[in-house]
């Protein structure tokens, strides 16, 4: 009798077609009665992931930093990830809001009756998980295929490098604090996939503030840095005799390239290609 | 009075002695923790690290701290307010706005990029600080009314700070780049920066020492100062110039380092009651010692990582001040 009842419940559930339950990165189970049609994304990498899974047309608003693909630039901008405009978000009447853990508005939006899914892509594994979750939410079965494509393009970038370039020792500077991207960071993982050696080990954390003499001592072969943070890098005390500085082996990434490099999103393959090109042109 | 002057001399000696000791220690503390400088003699890389990175940053930390301590003593005397700090005339916000504008202009067009490269972030910070102080003086219509000056400084600070925020949140890239400046760091101070700060510190100390009597006069009240027959207007203007110059130089080279300028004069006053001339000199020494010690701790405690140096100045200076207050209140209640 009990089993029969259970069966009935299961049958009923499957009848309520397309209802979705998603466990987000807070551990909260979010119930969506049907696949969302009006989505707001408040994190650039999530915006890119939604679009990569073919959900771009369902986006009705993004944060001000989302700028890829070009079509999202025409959407209403609803503030930034750290300072979202609650009223503007609500005004879009979204049936789902996707945002990062760091955002302060989660409770506020939920108390206003919106469905909120919190996702926190920080590294390659997170990226895959977020891709799966968003695929689940959108109701497409594309997530696996998209992941395979991304993964393949990262591998292709790695294979394009000759053996001589592998094991190049790289210092990736995030800003002139100086803060570095260590092995454990998203950029660090991509570098590792390319076969390069990061001078900042994973034990130091993803983005440690480091002593400039640590870099001088490690004497990297190549320095990767965003164009804006690179100013005055050669003039830093004691850095002029470093191999990378002396021989001009510094890759300065433009702002739009930095976007690709630092976002744990579907353009990971492109990021790997940018780094590979840097290694190809600059590695000794 | 005589014993106080004696105490001031002793304190000066102790501060200088400790500074010298820390300078020597600083040459041995690096990304690998403590190591002997003598061991580095035979290794060209280690020698270069000691000579080109450690010594200038250690000395630079002292000089920047001295400039801030001096500016703090001048500000507290000038405004007759123990809460006054060197950034009161808006120079901190001005400097960070200068850096933000430079970062935003970088890459927008070839000519603006060239401009930014020529001026450099240090130059942009200094220009920003000077512009902020001039704006404050304009708003306060000169330096005659202390309260007006104080108010104008606070307002300019808030407005320029808001403009800086507006520029930085427009782009993630600028936001990233400005973090390093806002946290303040002595890590990238080289010999040329030391030379600039050294010359300015000497000039400011000299000016501060000669102009200090006006602060002593002001401490007794505006009317008394006037009755002493001093050219109050001109001397005040000169002191504001010293304050702006010292703060601007420190901020441009090391970014925003909080608390040193506020704490250094208090630390000196807690040990010795003296004239402003001595207070300015001793505060400079104390500020230098404080920031140098903080810099040392910042790179030693979790080497090869670093702590933000401003955090340590607050912990070091702040906990000492708290202990002093506690001791005093205990003594009073007993």
Coordinates of C-alpha atoms in Angstrom, one line a residue:
Chain A
X1 CA 0.0 0.0 0.0
X2 CA 2.7 2.4 1.0
X3 CA 4.8 1.6 -2.1
X4 CA 1.7 2.1 -4.2
X5 CA 1.2 5.5 -2.7
X6 CA 4.9 6.4 -3.4
X7 CA 4.5 5.4 -7.0
X8 CA 1.5 7.7 -7.2
X9 CA 3.4 10.6 -5.9
X10 CA 6.3 10.0 -8.3
X11 CA 3.9 9.8 -11.2
X12 CA 2.2 13.0 -10.1
X13 CA 5.6 14.8 -9.9
X14 CA 6.5 13.7 -13.4
X15 CA 3.2 15.0 -14.6
X16 CA 4.0 18.5 -13.3
X17 CA 6.3 18.7 -16.3
X18 CA 9.6 20.5 -16.2
X19 CA 9.5 21.5 -12.5
X20 CA 13.2 21.8 -11.5
X21 CA 14.9 21.6 -8.2
X22 CA 18.4 23.0 -8.1
X23 CA 20.8 22.9 -5.1
X24 CA 22.8 26.1 -5.4
X25 CA 26.2 27.0 -4.0
X26 CA 24.7 28.0 -0.6
X27 CA 23.3 24.5 -0.3
X28 CA 19.8 25.8 -0.7
X29 CA 17.4 23.9 -2.8
X30 CA 15.6 26.3 -5.2
X31 CA 12.3 25.0 -6.7
X32 CA 11.5 26.3 -10.1
X33 CA 7.9 25.4 -11.3
X34 CA 9.0 25.7 -14.9
X35 CA 12.2 26.6 -16.9
X36 CA 12.8 30.3 -16.4
X37 CA 12.0 32.7 -19.3
X38 CA 13.2 36.0 -17.8
X39 CA 16.6 35.6 -16.3
X40 CA 18.7 38.3 -14.6
X41 CA 22.5 37.6 -14.3
X42 CA 24.6 39.7 -11.9
X43 CA 28.0 38.1 -12.7
X44 CA 29.9 38.4 -16.0
X45 CA 31.0 34.7 -16.0
X46 CA 27.5 33.5 -15.3
X47 CA 26.1 35.8 -18.1
X48 CA 28.6 34.2 -20.5
X49 CA 27.7 30.7 -19.3
X50 CA 24.0 31.3 -19.9
X51 CA 24.7 32.5 -23.4
X52 CA 27.1 29.6 -24.2
X53 CA 24.2 27.3 -23.3
X54 CA 21.9 29.2 -25.7
X55 CA 20.0 31.0 -23.1
X56 CA 21.0 34.5 -24.2
X57 CA 17.5 35.4 -25.4
X58 CA 16.1 34.6 -22.0
X59 CA 18.3 37.2 -20.3
X60 CA 16.4 40.4 -19.4
X61 CA 19.1 42.2 -17.5
X62 CA 22.8 41.9 -16.5
X63 CA 25.3 43.7 -14.2
X64 CA 27.3 46.5 -15.5
X65 CA 30.5 44.5 -16.0
X66 CA 28.9 41.8 -18.3
X67 CA 30.0 42.7 -21.8
X68 CA 30.2 39.4 -23.7
X69 CA 28.7 38.3 -26.0
X70 CA 28.0 41.7 -27.7
X71 CA 24.2 41.2 -27.5
X72 CA 24.2 41.5 -23.7
X73 CA 25.4 45.1 -24.0
X74 CA 22.0 46.1 -25.2
X75 CA 20.3 44.7 -22.1
X76 CA 19.4 46.9 -19.1
X77 CA 22.3 47.2 -16.7
X78 CA 21.1 46.6 -13.1
X79 CA 24.1 47.8 -11.1
X80 CA 27.3 45.9 -10.3
X81 CA 27.8 42.5 -8.6
X82 CA 28.7 44.3 -5.3
X83 CA 26.1 47.1 -5.7
X84 CA 23.1 45.7 -7.5
X85 CA 20.1 48.0 -8.0
X86 CA 17.3 46.0 -6.3
X87 CA 14.5 48.1 -7.7
X88 CA 15.9 47.8 -11.2
X89 CA 16.2 44.0 -10.8
X90 CA 12.6 43.7 -9.5
X91 CA 11.3 46.0 -12.3
X92 CA 12.5 43.5 -14.9
X93 CA 10.1 40.9 -13.4
X94 CA 12.6 38.1 -13.6
X95 CA 11.5 34.6 -12.8
X96 CA 15.1 33.8 -11.8
X97 CA 18.1 35.8 -10.6
X98 CA 21.6 34.3 -10.9
X99 CA 24.3 35.9 -8.8
X100 CA 27.5 35.3 -6.8
X101 CA 27.9 34.6 -3.1
X102 CA 29.5 37.9 -2.4
X103 CA 26.4 39.8 -3.5
X104 CA 24.6 41.4 -0.5
X105 CA 21.2 41.4 -2.1
X106 CA 20.3 37.7 -1.9
X107 CA 18.0 37.9 1.1
X108 CA 16.5 41.2 -0.1
X109 CA 15.6 39.7 -3.5
X110 CA 14.2 36.6 -1.9
X111 CA 12.1 38.5 0.5
X112 CA 10.7 40.3 -2.5
X113 CA 9.5 37.0 -3.8
X114 CA 12.1 36.4 -6.5
X115 CA 13.8 33.1 -7.2
X116 CA 17.5 33.4 -6.5
X117 CA 20.3 30.9 -7.3
X118 CA 23.7 31.6 -5.9
X119 CA 26.6 30.3 -8.0
X120 CA 30.3 30.8 -7.2
X121 CA 32.6 29.9 -10.1
X122 CA 36.2 30.3 -8.9
X123 CA 38.2 27.5 -10.6
X124 CA 37.9 25.0 -13.4
X125 CA 35.9 22.5 -11.4
X126 CA 33.5 25.2 -10.2
X127 CA 33.1 26.3 -13.8
X128 CA 32.0 22.8 -14.8
X129 CA 29.6 22.5 -11.9
X130 CA 28.1 25.9 -12.7
X131 CA 27.8 24.9 -16.3
X132 CA 25.9 21.8 -15.3
X133 CA 23.6 23.7 -12.9
X134 CA 22.7 26.4 -15.4
X135 CA 22.1 23.7 -18.1
X136 CA 19.8 22.0 -15.6
X137 CA 18.0 25.3 -15.0
X138 CA 17.7 26.2 -18.7
X139 CA 16.4 22.7 -19.4
X140 CA 19.0 22.1 -22.1
X141 CA 21.1 19.0 -22.4
X142 CA 23.9 21.0 -23.9
X143 CA 26.1 21.3 -20.8
X144 CA 28.1 18.2 -21.4
X145 CA 28.8 19.1 -25.0
X146 CA 29.7 22.7 -24.2
X147 CA 32.1 21.5 -21.5
X148 CA 33.7 19.0 -23.9
X149 CA 34.2 21.9 -26.4
X150 CA 35.8 24.1 -23.8
X151 CA 38.0 21.3 -22.5
X152 CA 39.1 20.4 -26.0
X153 CA 40.0 24.0 -26.8
X154 CA 42.1 24.2 -23.7
X155 CA 43.8 20.9 -24.6
X156 CA 44.3 22.2 -28.2
X157 CA 46.0 25.4 -26.8
X158 CA 48.3 23.2 -24.7
X159 CA 49.1 20.9 -27.6
X160 CA 50.0 23.9 -29.8
X161 CA 53.0 24.6 -27.6
X162 CA 56.3 23.0 -28.5
X163 CA 58.0 21.0 -25.8
X164 CA 60.7 23.8 -25.4
X165 CA 58.0 26.2 -24.2
X166 CA 56.6 23.8 -21.6
X167 CA 58.1 24.3 -18.1
X168 CA 58.4 28.0 -18.7
X169 CA 58.4 29.7 -15.3
X170 CA 55.6 32.3 -15.2
X171 CA 54.7 35.1 -12.8
X172 CA 51.1 36.2 -13.2
X173 CA 50.5 39.6 -11.5
X174 CA 46.9 40.5 -10.6
X175 CA 47.6 44.0 -9.4
X176 CA 50.6 46.1 -8.3
X177 CA 50.0 45.5 -4.6
X178 CA 51.7 43.2 -5.7
X179 CA 49.2 40.5 -5.7
X180 CA 49.9 37.3 -7.7
X181 CA 47.7 34.6 -9.2
X182 CA 49.0 31.4 -7.6
X183 CA 48.7 27.8 -8.9
X184 CA 45.4 27.5 -7.1
X185 CA 43.7 30.4 -8.9
X186 CA 41.6 30.1 -12.0
X187 CA 44.4 31.6 -14.1
X188 CA 46.9 29.4 -12.4
X189 CA 45.0 26.3 -13.3
X190 CA 44.9 27.3 -17.0
X191 CA 48.7 27.9 -16.8
X192 CA 49.1 24.4 -15.3
X193 CA 47.1 22.9 -18.1
X194 CA 49.4 24.6 -20.6
X195 CA 52.3 22.9 -18.9
X196 CA 53.8 26.2 -17.6
X197 CA 55.3 26.4 -14.1
X198 CA 53.8 29.1 -11.8
X199 CA 56.4 30.6 -9.5
X200 CA 53.7 31.0 -6.8
X201 CA 52.9 27.6 -5.4
X202 CA 49.3 26.6 -4.5
X203 CA 50.2 26.5 -0.8
X204 CA 50.3 30.3 -0.8
X205 CA 46.7 30.6 -1.7
X206 CA 45.0 31.7 -4.9
X207 CA 45.8 35.4 -4.8
X208 CA 48.5 36.1 -2.2
X209 CA 50.1 39.5 -1.6
X210 CA 53.7 38.7 -2.2
X211 CA 57.0 40.3 -1.3
X212 CA 58.6 41.8 -4.5
X213 CA 61.9 40.2 -3.6
X214 CA 60.2 36.8 -3.8
X215 CA 59.7 37.4 -7.5
X216 CA 63.3 38.7 -7.9
X217 CA 64.6 35.6 -6.3
X218 CA 62.3 33.2 -8.3
X219 CA 63.5 35.0 -11.5
X220 CA 60.6 33.9 -13.8
X221 CA 61.1 33.5 -17.5
X222 CA 57.9 35.3 -18.4
X223 CA 55.7 37.9 -16.7
X224 CA 51.9 38.1 -17.4
X225 CA 50.1 41.2 -16.3
X226 CA 47.1 43.4 -17.1
X227 CA 48.1 46.5 -19.1
X228 CA 46.9 48.9 -16.4
X229 CA 48.7 47.3 -13.6
X230 CA 51.9 47.0 -15.6
X231 CA 52.8 50.6 -15.4
X232 CA 56.3 51.2 -13.9
X233 CA 56.9 47.4 -13.6
X234 CA 60.3 47.6 -15.2
X235 CA 61.3 50.4 -12.8
X236 CA 60.6 48.5 -9.7
X237 CA 63.6 48.3 -7.4
X238 CA 65.7 45.2 -8.1
X239 CA 63.5 44.0 -10.9
X240 CA 65.6 45.4 -13.8
X241 CA 68.1 42.5 -13.7
X242 CA 65.4 39.8 -13.7
X243 CA 65.5 37.7 -16.8
X244 CA 61.9 38.5 -17.9
X245 CA 62.4 42.3 -17.4
X246 CA 65.8 42.4 -18.9
X247 CA 64.8 40.5 -22.1
X248 CA 61.4 42.2 -22.3
X249 CA 59.5 38.9 -21.8
X250 CA 56.4 40.6 -20.4
X251 CA 52.9 40.1 -21.8
X252 CA 50.7 43.1 -21.2
X253 CA 47.1 42.0 -21.6
X254 CA 44.6 44.6 -22.8
X255 CA 41.5 45.2 -20.7
X256 CA 39.2 43.1 -22.9
X257 CA 41.8 40.2 -22.9
X258 CA 42.0 40.5 -19.1
X259 CA 38.2 40.0 -19.0
X260 CA 38.7 36.7 -20.9
X261 CA 41.6 35.6 -18.7
X262 CA 40.1 36.2 -15.3
X263 CA 36.5 35.1 -15.7
X264 CA 35.9 31.4 -14.9
X265 CA 33.4 31.1 -17.8
X266 CA 33.0 29.4 -21.2
X267 CA 35.8 31.5 -22.7
X268 CA 38.3 29.4 -20.8
X269 CA 39.6 28.0 -24.1
X270 CA 40.2 31.5 -25.4
X271 CA 42.0 32.4 -22.2
X272 CA 44.2 29.3 -22.6
X273 CA 44.9 30.4 -26.2
X274 CA 45.9 34.0 -25.1
X275 CA 48.3 32.6 -22.5
X276 CA 49.6 30.1 -25.1
X277 CA 50.2 32.9 -27.6
X278 CA 52.1 34.8 -24.9
X279 CA 54.2 31.8 -24.1
X280 CA 54.9 31.2 -27.8
X281 CA 56.0 34.8 -28.4
X282 CA 57.9 35.4 -25.2
X283 CA 59.2 32.2 -23.7
X284 CA 63.0 31.8 -24.1
Chain B
X1 CA 61.0 72.2 32.1
X2 CA 64.6 71.3 32.0
X3 CA 63.9 67.7 32.8
X4 CA 61.3 67.6 30.1
X5 CA 63.8 68.8 27.6
X6 CA 66.2 66.2 28.8
X7 CA 63.6 63.5 28.4
X8 CA 62.9 64.8 24.9
X9 CA 66.6 64.4 24.0
X10 CA 66.6 60.9 25.5
X11 CA 63.5 59.9 23.6
X12 CA 65.0 61.2 20.4
X13 CA 68.1 59.2 21.0
X14 CA 66.2 56.0 21.8
X15 CA 64.0 56.4 18.7
X16 CA 67.0 57.0 16.4
X17 CA 68.9 54.1 18.0
X18 CA 65.9 51.7 17.6
X19 CA 65.5 52.9 14.0
X20 CA 69.1 52.2 13.2
X21 CA 68.8 48.7 14.7
X22 CA 65.6 48.0 12.8
X23 CA 67.3 49.2 9.6
X24 CA 70.0 46.6 10.1
X25 CA 67.5 44.0 10.9
X26 CA 65.5 45.0 7.9
X27 CA 68.4 44.2 5.6
X28 CA 68.2 40.6 6.8
X29 CA 64.5 40.0 6.7
X30 CA 63.0 39.0 3.4
X31 CA 60.8 36.7 1.5
X32 CA 62.5 33.7 3.1
X33 CA 62.2 35.0 6.7
X34 CA 65.4 36.0 8.5
X35 CA 68.7 35.3 6.9
X36 CA 72.1 36.7 7.5
X37 CA 73.3 39.5 5.3
X38 CA 76.8 38.2 5.5
X39 CA 75.7 34.9 4.1
X40 CA 74.4 36.8 1.1
X41 CA 77.8 38.3 0.4
X42 CA 78.8 35.6 -2.1
X43 CA 75.5 35.3 -3.9
X44 CA 75.0 38.1 -6.5
X45 CA 71.2 37.7 -6.6
X46 CA 70.9 37.8 -2.8
X47 CA 73.3 40.8 -2.6
X48 CA 71.2 42.6 -5.2
X49 CA 68.0 41.8 -3.3
X50 CA 69.5 43.2 -0.1
X51 CA 70.9 46.3 -1.8
X52 CA 68.2 47.2 -4.3
X53 CA 65.0 46.0 -2.6
X54 CA 65.4 45.5 1.2
X55 CA 67.5 48.5 2.1
X56 CA 65.6 51.1 0.1
X57 CA 62.2 49.7 1.2
X58 CA 63.2 49.7 4.8
X59 CA 64.7 53.2 4.7
X60 CA 61.7 54.3 2.5
X61 CA 59.3 53.0 5.1
X62 CA 61.1 55.1 7.8
X63 CA 61.1 58.2 5.6
X64 CA 57.4 57.8 4.6
X65 CA 56.5 57.3 8.3
X66 CA 58.6 60.3 9.3
X67 CA 56.8 62.5 6.7
X68 CA 53.4 61.3 8.0
X69 CA 54.4 61.7 11.7
X70 CA 55.7 65.2 11.0
X71 CA 52.5 66.1 9.1
X72 CA 50.4 64.6 11.9
X73 CA 52.1 66.8 14.5
X74 CA 51.7 69.9 12.4
X75 CA 48.1 69.1 11.7
X76 CA 47.2 68.5 15.3
X77 CA 48.9 71.7 16.3
X78 CA 47.5 73.7 13.5
X79 CA 43.9 72.6 14.1
X80 CA 44.3 72.4 17.8
X81 CA 42.6 69.0 17.5
X82 CA 44.1 65.7 18.8
X83 CA 42.0 63.8 16.2
X84 CA 43.6 65.7 13.2
X85 CA 45.6 63.5 10.9
X86 CA 47.8 64.3 7.8
X87 CA 45.0 63.5 5.4
X88 CA 42.7 66.1 6.8
X89 CA 43.1 68.6 4.0
X90 CA 41.8 66.0 1.5
X91 CA 45.2 64.9 0.2
X92 CA 44.4 61.2 0.6
X93 CA 41.2 61.3 -1.5
X94 CA 42.9 63.7 -4.0
X95 CA 45.8 61.3 -4.4
X96 CA 43.6 58.2 -4.9
X97 CA 41.4 60.2 -7.4
X98 CA 44.6 61.2 -9.3
X99 CA 45.6 57.5 -9.5
X100 CA 42.0 56.5 -10.5
X101 CA 41.9 59.1 -13.3
X102 CA 45.3 58.0 -14.6
X103 CA 44.3 54.4 -14.6
X104 CA 41.0 55.2 -16.4
X105 CA 42.7 57.4 -19.0
X106 CA 45.3 54.7 -19.7
X107 CA 44.4 52.9 -22.9
X108 CA 41.5 55.1 -23.8
X109 CA 43.4 57.0 -26.5
X110 CA 47.1 57.0 -27.6
X111 CA 47.7 60.5 -26.5
X112 CA 46.1 60.0 -23.0
X113 CA 48.1 56.8 -22.6
X114 CA 51.3 58.6 -23.4
X115 CA 50.4 61.3 -20.9
X116 CA 49.8 58.7 -18.2
X117 CA 53.0 56.9 -18.9
X118 CA 55.0 60.2 -18.7
X119 CA 53.4 61.4 -15.5
X120 CA 53.4 57.9 -13.9
X121 CA 51.1 56.8 -11.1
X122 CA 53.3 58.4 -8.5
X123 CA 53.1 61.7 -10.3
X124 CA 49.3 61.4 -10.7
X125 CA 49.0 60.8 -7.0
X126 CA 51.1 63.8 -6.1
X127 CA 49.2 66.1 -8.5
X128 CA 45.9 64.8 -7.1
X129 CA 47.0 65.5 -3.5
X130 CA 48.2 69.0 -4.4
X131 CA 44.9 69.8 -6.3
X132 CA 42.9 68.6 -3.3
X133 CA 44.7 70.8 -0.9
X134 CA 44.4 73.8 -3.2
X135 CA 40.7 73.1 -3.6
X136 CA 40.4 73.0 0.2
X137 CA 42.2 76.3 0.6
X138 CA 40.0 77.9 -2.1
X139 CA 36.9 76.6 -0.3
X140 CA 38.1 77.8 3.1
X141 CA 39.2 81.2 1.5
X142 CA 42.7 80.9 2.9
X143 CA 44.0 79.6 6.1
X144 CA 42.8 82.2 8.6
X145 CA 39.8 80.4 10.0
X146 CA 40.8 77.0 11.4
X147 CA 37.3 75.6 11.7
X148 CA 36.5 76.6 8.1
X149 CA 39.7 75.0 6.9
X150 CA 38.9 71.8 8.8
X151 CA 35.4 71.6 7.3
X152 CA 36.5 72.4 3.8
X153 CA 39.1 69.6 4.1
X154 CA 36.6 67.1 5.1
X155 CA 34.2 68.1 2.4
X156 CA 36.8 68.0 -0.3
X157 CA 37.9 64.6 1.0
X158 CA 34.4 63.2 0.8
X159 CA 33.7 64.6 -2.7
X160 CA 37.0 63.6 -4.3
X161 CA 36.7 60.2 -2.7
X162 CA 33.2 59.8 -4.2
X163 CA 34.5 60.8 -7.6
X164 CA 37.3 58.2 -7.2
X165 CA 34.7 55.5 -6.4
X166 CA 32.6 56.6 -9.4
X167 CA 35.6 56.1 -11.7
X168 CA 36.7 52.8 -10.2
X169 CA 33.4 51.0 -10.2
X170 CA 33.0 51.7 -13.9
X171 CA 35.5 49.1 -14.8
X172 CA 36.7 45.9 -13.1
X173 CA 40.2 46.4 -14.5
X174 CA 40.6 49.8 -12.9
X175 CA 39.1 48.4 -9.6
X176 CA 41.7 45.7 -9.7
X177 CA 44.6 48.1 -10.3
X178 CA 43.6 50.6 -7.6
X179 CA 43.4 48.1 -4.8
X180 CA 47.2 48.1 -4.5
X181 CA 47.3 51.8 -4.1
X182 CA 44.4 52.0 -1.6
X183 CA 45.9 49.4 0.7
X184 CA 49.2 51.2 0.9
X185 CA 52.5 49.5 0.5
X186 CA 56.2 50.1 1.1
X187 CA 57.1 47.1 -1.0
X188 CA 58.0 49.0 -4.1
X189 CA 60.0 51.9 -2.7
X190 CA 63.4 52.2 -4.5
X191 CA 66.4 54.4 -4.0
X192 CA 65.0 57.2 -6.2
X193 CA 61.8 57.3 -4.1
X194 CA 64.0 57.4 -1.0
X195 CA 66.0 60.4 -2.4
X196 CA 62.8 62.3 -3.1
X197 CA 61.3 61.6 0.3
X198 CA 64.6 62.2 2.1
X199 CA 65.0 65.7 0.5
X200 CA 61.4 66.6 1.3
X201 CA 61.6 65.3 4.8
X202 CA 64.7 67.4 5.5
X203 CA 63.0 70.5 4.0
X204 CA 59.8 69.9 6.0
X205 CA 61.7 69.2 9.2
X206 CA 63.6 72.5 8.9
X207 CA 60.5 74.5 8.1
X208 CA 58.5 72.7 10.9
X209 CA 61.3 73.4 13.4
X210 CA 61.4 77.2 12.5
X211 CA 57.6 77.6 12.3
X212 CA 56.8 75.6 15.5
X213 CA 56.7 78.7 17.8
X214 CA 53.4 79.7 16.0
X215 CA 51.9 76.4 17.1
X216 CA 52.9 77.0 20.7
X217 CA 51.3 80.4 20.4
X218 CA 48.1 78.9 18.9
X219 CA 47.9 76.3 21.7
X220 CA 47.3 79.3 24.0
X221 CA 44.5 80.6 21.8
X222 CA 44.2 82.7 18.7
X223 CA 44.2 86.0 20.6
X224 CA 47.3 85.1 22.6
X225 CA 49.1 84.1 19.4
X226 CA 48.2 87.4 17.8
X227 CA 49.4 89.4 20.8
X228 CA 52.8 87.7 20.6
X229 CA 53.4 89.8 17.5
X230 CA 53.9 86.9 15.1
X231 CA 53.0 87.2 11.4
X232 CA 50.3 84.6 12.0
X233 CA 48.8 84.5 8.4
X234 CA 52.1 83.9 6.6
X235 CA 53.3 81.3 9.2
X236 CA 50.0 79.5 9.1
X237 CA 50.2 79.4 5.3
X238 CA 53.7 78.0 5.4
X239 CA 52.7 75.3 7.9
X240 CA 49.8 74.3 5.6
X241 CA 52.3 74.0 2.8
X242 CA 54.6 71.8 5.0
X243 CA 51.6 69.6 5.8
X244 CA 50.5 69.3 2.2
X245 CA 54.1 68.7 0.9
X246 CA 54.9 66.0 3.5
X247 CA 51.6 64.2 3.1
X248 CA 51.7 64.4 -0.7
X249 CA 55.2 63.0 -0.9
X250 CA 54.4 60.1 1.4
X251 CA 51.1 59.3 -0.3
X252 CA 52.5 59.4 -3.8
X253 CA 55.3 56.9 -2.9
X254 CA 53.5 54.5 -0.6
X255 CA 49.8 54.9 -1.2
X256 CA 47.4 55.3 1.7
X257 CA 48.9 54.3 5.0
X258 CA 46.5 55.1 7.8
X259 CA 47.1 55.8 11.5
X260 CA 50.8 56.6 11.5
X261 CA 50.2 60.3 11.3
X262 CA 47.5 60.2 13.9
X263 CA 49.4 57.9 16.4
X264 CA 52.9 59.2 16.2
X265 CA 52.4 62.6 17.9
X266 CA 50.2 60.9 20.6
X267 CA 52.9 58.3 21.3
X268 CA 55.5 61.1 21.7
X269 CA 53.2 63.2 23.9
X270 CA 52.6 60.1 26.1
X271 CA 56.3 60.1 27.0
X272 CA 57.2 63.7 27.1
X273 CA 55.5 67.1 27.3
X274 CA 57.5 69.5 25.2
X275 CA 57.4 72.4 22.7
X276 CA 56.0 71.9 19.2
X277 CA 59.5 72.2 17.7
X278 CA 60.6 69.1 19.6
X279 CA 57.2 67.5 19.1
X280 CA 57.5 67.8 15.3
X281 CA 61.0 66.3 15.2
X282 CA 60.2 63.5 17.7
X283 CA 56.9 62.7 15.9
X284 CA 58.8 62.4 12.6
X285 CA 61.2 59.9 14.3
X286 CA 58.4 58.0 16.0
X287 CA 56.4 57.8 12.7
X288 CA 59.4 56.5 10.9
X289 CA 60.0 54.0 13.6
X290 CA 56.4 52.9 13.6
X291 CA 56.1 52.4 9.9
X292 CA 59.5 50.7 9.7
X293 CA 58.6 48.3 12.4
X294 CA 55.3 47.6 10.6
X295 CA 57.0 47.1 7.3
X296 CA 59.3 44.6 8.9
X297 CA 56.5 42.7 10.5
X298 CA 54.5 42.9 7.3
X299 CA 57.1 40.9 5.3
X300 CA 58.3 38.7 8.1
X301 CA 55.2 37.3 9.8
X302 CA 53.8 35.3 6.9
X303 CA 56.8 35.3 4.5
X304 CA 57.0 34.9 1.6
X305 CA 53.5 36.4 1.6
X306 CA 53.0 39.9 2.9
X307 CA 50.5 41.6 5.2
X308 CA 49.1 45.0 4.2
X309 CA 51.4 47.3 6.1
X310 CA 48.6 49.7 7.2
X311 CA 47.0 46.9 9.1
X312 CA 50.1 46.4 11.1
X313 CA 50.6 50.1 11.9
X314 CA 47.1 50.2 13.3
X315 CA 47.7 47.1 15.4
X316 CA 51.1 48.3 16.7
X317 CA 50.3 51.9 17.3
X318 CA 46.7 51.3 18.3
X319 CA 47.4 48.7 20.9
X320 CA 50.1 50.8 22.5
X321 CA 47.7 53.7 22.7
X322 CA 45.0 51.5 24.2
X323 CA 47.4 50.2 26.8
X324 CA 48.4 53.7 27.7
X325 CA 44.7 54.8 28.1
X326 CA 44.0 51.7 30.2
X327 CA 47.0 52.3 32.4
X328 CA 46.0 56.0 32.9
X329 CA 42.4 55.1 33.8
X330 CA 43.6 52.5 36.3
X331 CA 45.9 55.0 37.9
X332 CA 43.2 57.6 38.1
X333 CA 40.7 55.2 39.7
X334 CA 43.3 54.0 42.2

